[in-house]
Every structure is written in structure tokens, then in C-alpha cells.
Amino acid sequence: MDIGLIKELKENYQIVFHDINLLEQAFTHSSYVNEHRNLQISDNERLEFLGDAVLEIQVSDYLFRQYPNLPEGKLTRLRSAIVREDSLSKFAKECHFDKYVLLGKGEENSGGRNRASLLCDLFESFLGSLYLDQGYGAALKFIEAVIFPKVAAGDFTRELDHKTKLQEVLQKNGDVSIEYRLVAEVGPAHERIFSIEVYANGNLIGAGEGKSKKLAEQDAAAKALQDLEA
Amino acid sequence: MDIGLIKELKENYQIVFHDINLLEQAFTHSSYVNEHRNLQISDNERLEFLGDAVLEIQVSDYLFRQYPNLPEGKLTRLRSAIVREDSLSKFAKECHFDKYVLLGKGEENSGGRNRASLLCDLFESFLGSLYLDQGYGAALKFIEAVIFPKVAAGDFTRELDHKTKLQEVLQKNGDVSIEYRLVAEVGPAHERIFSIEVYANGNLIGAGEGKSKKLAEQDAAAKALQDLEA
């Protein structure tokens, strides 16, 4: 067990494992086990199975409460964006987990230490080990430190369309009426351009254009969001 | 809200909702909302999003602890069998949830009340509402009453191959050495039949035959399981 990992977990996340074997297992890739059969150690795959489900409920619970107006389809899309391989492998790197995972030689030589799928599994297995060692609350605390601030900062809401995002931003602190008004249609039928304005509680907050009403509404919402976030 | 549901939940599962609106929402299908827009009620889809994740962690945690020797791939297969549409719709029916779901007329007339996908979603939305109303422990208690006894009774372990199942059964209460011995090979090369015996801690517990060693081992394990369960 690399002492560096124990130190980093303590300093960066105030995590100290009771059962250090669990932490060790979380960082043991199957390729390492295969090359060290005499050690009789277990790989991290069962912990990954568990950690995957821990992550799923904690992210779901957070999104459900954080986005009270978002319909199920969009919640699902947002959740998928957060827990997908690409995202989790980045979280694993930010936590420096890639430095500490035990790999077999073959896996190491073929670049496993930087492979997204391996790092994603590693992130989940760590979460599974933390959940087993210290329970739901400790796992949640870690997720709150590593993932939720990025969700709150909008790193994943690009998955949402502009109109939905605008609605979420405006209605965060209560009900706000949002209205899209068609203010102009110009050009011949096959090249028509629509102009739309968007109002919040009757105040103009953005205007946009597009080749259909839908596209013009999305454009207006995007402009309003730019102004709101500026 | 049907008083029958409130009664059944109390009598069968000792569940009494604090916020009856949550329970009502869990039993409100989108088709009902669409036909009663004046009521300004919400459908159960967001609760289903949440309940799905609650179910996933609770089943995962149970399987992880219950099957300490099962590799990740088989845990995943078992979990999928438990949480799939077909299984959850049966649980919903056993709880009589189909009697109480609010449907639009179109959905009702097209047989929605018996549709597996609708009942599966209903089971998940109920679980989501219970989790919100009373927390993780109450949701777990319900799952422990409705789902886990069926898992323990082997309703889903047919998803596992016989050798794995035998291993799980034998090693439930501690380490048992399992050995497969080839005792005969008969017939010409293209029609060879293999005979295998399986031993637990040195005692013969089953014998099987097959066209390959693998098939003969599976057959021997199946025979041993039959005897064990008889």
C-alpha cells in the first residue's frame, strides 16, 4: 500500500480507512492479481460493482433535489453525463488515483494507467470500499467534495438544451413565468428567419433568431443565459 | 387517493406515509395528468428516476454481502435479473399496486394497468416516494419484505450456471474445497462422452456426463444441487 495515497486521502478529503485491506483491494487491478497469484489477493471488480450503485443513488438524489423542475428524461440525461466513463476517469485523475493503482506489467506497458475505462472502474471501486469501510454518509461526503461542485458550476448542464437550462436557472429560487414571443418573420417561405424574444415575469431578458421558431427560442434562451451569467 | 392502498400499505408492510401527496404522486401515471390538466398535479416519472437508483444500491448491497464469492460479472447478471422490467412488474402486482394506479382513459382502455413497463415504473416510483418520505431505512425494509426473500429462495439464481450456484450454496457458511474429477472417457473421438464426479471436502456429492469436460462438470454440479435441495 502506497503511503502517499493514505496521506493524500487524509489531507485532501479527511478520509482515514479503518480497514486498510479494503482500500488496498480498491486499488488492485485484475492484471496485478493475475501476475501475483501467490499473494492470494482480490482485485477491485466486486467493489466496483458496489461503488457504481452507490454513485448512482447519490447523484440521483442530488439531481432530484437540486433540479425540482427538471422532467425525468432530462434528469436521466444529466445523470448519464455525470457518471459516464469519461467523467469518472477525470475525477479519478483529479484525485490522483491513477498514481496509486496496482497494475500488471502488461497492463502498465499498454498504457492502462491512463485508460479511461480502467480509471472509471477505479473511481467506482474506491467509492465502494469507502462505503463498506465507513458507510453511506462518508461516501456522500467524498462525492460532495469531488463531483457536486462541478455539477453546480454547470460542467454538465451543457447536456441540457438552452431553454431547459434557462428555466432551471430562473426557477431555482421560486416560480418565475417565462414567455417566448414571436416578434418578426422575414424572408421568403423557404428561407424564413424567425425572431423571438424571451421574457421573465414580463421583463425582456433575451432575443434570438433562427430558421424555425424552435431554433429562435433556443437562441433567445442562450442569449439570456449569457447575460445572466456575465 | 384510494383508501384501500393506505390500508394495504399499513396492514401488509406497516407503512404509513407522512406526506400523502408523495404517495399520490407515485401512483399518478402521466396519462392521468394529461387528461386532468386543470388539477395541476404531477406524474410519477421523477419519483421513478429516484426509485430506480434506490433499488439499485439496495439490491447491490444485498448481493455483495450475500454472495461473498461471486465475481463481479455474475453479481451484475444477478442484479439485472432482479431489477428487470419483468421482475419488478411482478413485485408491483404482488403488492396490488396495479389496483391503485391512476390512469388516463386511453391508457386504461389499451390495457395499461397490466402492462409490464408501466407496473415496473410504478414499483420504482413507489420506492422513490417511500425513500423521500421516510428515508433509506424504510425503503430498505420494504425491499427486504418484498424482494430479498425471493432472491434467498433462489428465484433468480437460475441466472447463474450450476457450478457457480453449487459453489455459492456450499461456501455459504465457510470455505469448502470443491473438486471435479474426470473418471471416464468413452466412445470414438468425434462422439466422446466424458464422466465427471464432483467432491466437496473429499466427499462425492454428484456425478454427471457430457460431450465435453465443461458440460460434464455442469451436469455433475446440477445433480449435486438436486440432491442438496431435495
PDB file of N, CA and C in Angstrom, chain A residues 64, chain B residues 1 17-28 44 47 125-126 128-134:
ATOM      1  N   PHE A  64     -32.212  15.150  -8.159  1.00  0.00           N
ATOM      2  CA  PHE A  64     -33.642  15.223  -7.874  1.00  0.00           C
ATOM      3  C   PHE A  64     -33.968  16.463  -7.033  1.00  0.00           C
TER       4      PHE A  64
ATOM      5  N   MET B   1     -57.113   9.799  -3.606  1.00  0.00           N
ATOM      6  CA  MET B   1     -56.272   8.711  -3.098  1.00  0.00           C
ATOM      7  C   MET B   1     -57.169   7.586  -2.590  1.00  0.00           C
ATOM      8  N   PHE B  17     -47.572   6.803   5.371  1.00  0.00           N
ATOM      9  CA  PHE B  17     -46.910   7.981   4.796  1.00  0.00           C
ATOM     10  C   PHE B  17     -47.165   9.229   5.627  1.00  0.00           C
ATOM     11  N   HIS B  18     -46.103  10.022   5.810  1.00  0.00           N
ATOM     12  CA  HIS B  18     -46.268  11.336   6.423  1.00  0.00           C
ATOM     13  C   HIS B  18     -46.902  12.274   5.405  1.00  0.00           C
ATOM     14  N   ASP B  19     -46.324  12.309   4.202  1.00  0.00           N
ATOM     15  CA  ASP B  19     -46.806  13.210   3.166  1.00  0.00           C
ATOM     16  C   ASP B  19     -47.581  12.404   2.134  1.00  0.00           C
ATOM     17  N   ILE B  20     -48.896  12.430   2.298  1.00  0.00           N
ATOM     18  CA  ILE B  20     -49.756  11.606   1.449  1.00  0.00           C
ATOM     19  C   ILE B  20     -49.684  12.051  -0.020  1.00  0.00           C
ATOM     20  N   ASN B  21     -49.300  13.317  -0.242  1.00  0.00           N
ATOM     21  CA  ASN B  21     -49.163  13.805  -1.625  1.00  0.00           C
ATOM     22  C   ASN B  21     -48.070  13.055  -2.389  1.00  0.00           C
ATOM     23  N   LEU B  22     -47.034  12.679  -1.665  1.00  0.00           N
ATOM     24  CA  LEU B  22     -45.950  11.925  -2.303  1.00  0.00           C
ATOM     25  C   LEU B  22     -46.447  10.562  -2.758  1.00  0.00           C
ATOM     26  N   LEU B  23     -47.212   9.926  -1.881  1.00  0.00           N
ATOM     27  CA  LEU B  23     -47.771   8.618  -2.225  1.00  0.00           C
ATOM     28  C   LEU B  23     -48.703   8.744  -3.429  1.00  0.00           C
ATOM     29  N   GLU B  24     -49.499   9.802  -3.402  1.00  0.00           N
ATOM     30  CA  GLU B  24     -50.448  10.032  -4.501  1.00  0.00           C
ATOM     31  C   GLU B  24     -49.696  10.248  -5.818  1.00  0.00           C
ATOM     32  N   GLN B  25     -48.622  11.028  -5.748  1.00  0.00           N
ATOM     33  CA  GLN B  25     -47.845  11.282  -6.960  1.00  0.00           C
ATOM     34  C   GLN B  25     -47.246   9.990  -7.521  1.00  0.00           C
ATOM     35  N   ALA B  26     -46.809   9.121  -6.595  1.00  0.00           N
ATOM     36  CA  ALA B  26     -46.197   7.857  -7.032  1.00  0.00           C
ATOM     37  C   ALA B  26     -47.177   7.003  -7.840  1.00  0.00           C
ATOM     38  N   PHE B  27     -48.456   7.169  -7.535  1.00  0.00           N
ATOM     39  CA  PHE B  27     -49.482   6.353  -8.201  1.00  0.00           C
ATOM     40  C   PHE B  27     -50.199   7.096  -9.330  1.00  0.00           C
ATOM     41  N   THR B  28     -49.619   8.215  -9.768  1.00  0.00           N
ATOM     42  CA  THR B  28     -50.234   9.008 -10.828  1.00  0.00           C
ATOM     43  C   THR B  28     -49.460   8.873 -12.135  1.00  0.00           C
ATOM     44  N   ASN B  44     -45.666  10.507 -11.963  1.00  0.00           N
ATOM     45  CA  ASN B  44     -44.710   9.783 -11.109  1.00  0.00           C
ATOM     46  C   ASN B  44     -43.323   9.586 -11.724  1.00  0.00           C
ATOM     47  N   LEU B  47     -40.188  10.548  -9.599  1.00  0.00           N
ATOM     48  CA  LEU B  47     -40.041   9.609  -8.483  1.00  0.00           C
ATOM     49  C   LEU B  47     -39.484   8.275  -8.964  1.00  0.00           C
ATOM     50  N   SER B 125     -41.426   4.115  -8.735  1.00  0.00           N
ATOM     51  CA  SER B 125     -41.881   5.425  -8.250  1.00  0.00           C
ATOM     52  C   SER B 125     -42.386   5.312  -6.806  1.00  0.00           C
ATOM     53  N   PHE B 126     -43.024   4.174  -6.481  1.00  0.00           N
ATOM     54  CA  PHE B 126     -43.428   3.988  -5.092  1.00  0.00           C
ATOM     55  C   PHE B 126     -42.201   3.984  -4.185  1.00  0.00           C
ATOM     56  N   GLY B 128     -39.338   5.362  -4.727  1.00  0.00           N
ATOM     57  CA  GLY B 128     -38.814   6.723  -4.669  1.00  0.00           C
ATOM     58  C   GLY B 128     -39.587   7.572  -3.670  1.00  0.00           C
ATOM     59  N   SER B 129     -40.910   7.414  -3.663  1.00  0.00           N
ATOM     60  CA  SER B 129     -41.732   8.224  -2.751  1.00  0.00           C
ATOM     61  C   SER B 129     -41.502   7.793  -1.301  1.00  0.00           C
ATOM     62  N   LEU B 130     -41.341   6.499  -1.082  1.00  0.00           N
ATOM     63  CA  LEU B 130     -41.092   5.988   0.267  1.00  0.00           C
ATOM     64  C   LEU B 130     -39.739   6.489   0.788  1.00  0.00           C
ATOM     65  N   TYR B 131     -38.756   6.483  -0.106  1.00  0.00           N
ATOM     66  CA  TYR B 131     -37.411   6.982   0.234  1.00  0.00           C
ATOM     67  C   TYR B 131     -37.458   8.454   0.608  1.00  0.00           C
ATOM     68  N   LEU B 132     -38.199   9.239  -0.152  1.00  0.00           N
ATOM     69  CA  LEU B 132     -38.307  10.673   0.148  1.00  0.00           C
ATOM     70  C   LEU B 132     -39.074  10.913   1.438  1.00  0.00           C
ATOM     71  N   ASP B 133     -40.119  10.120   1.627  1.00  0.00           N
ATOM     72  CA  ASP B 133     -40.994  10.354   2.781  1.00  0.00           C
ATOM     73  C   ASP B 133     -40.352   9.877   4.083  1.00  0.00           C
ATOM     74  N   GLN B 134     -39.630   8.747   4.026  1.00  0.00           N
ATOM     75  CA  GLN B 134     -39.174   8.137   5.276  1.00  0.00           C
ATOM     76  C   GLN B 134     -37.720   7.697   5.271  1.00  0.00           C
TER      77      GLN B 134
END
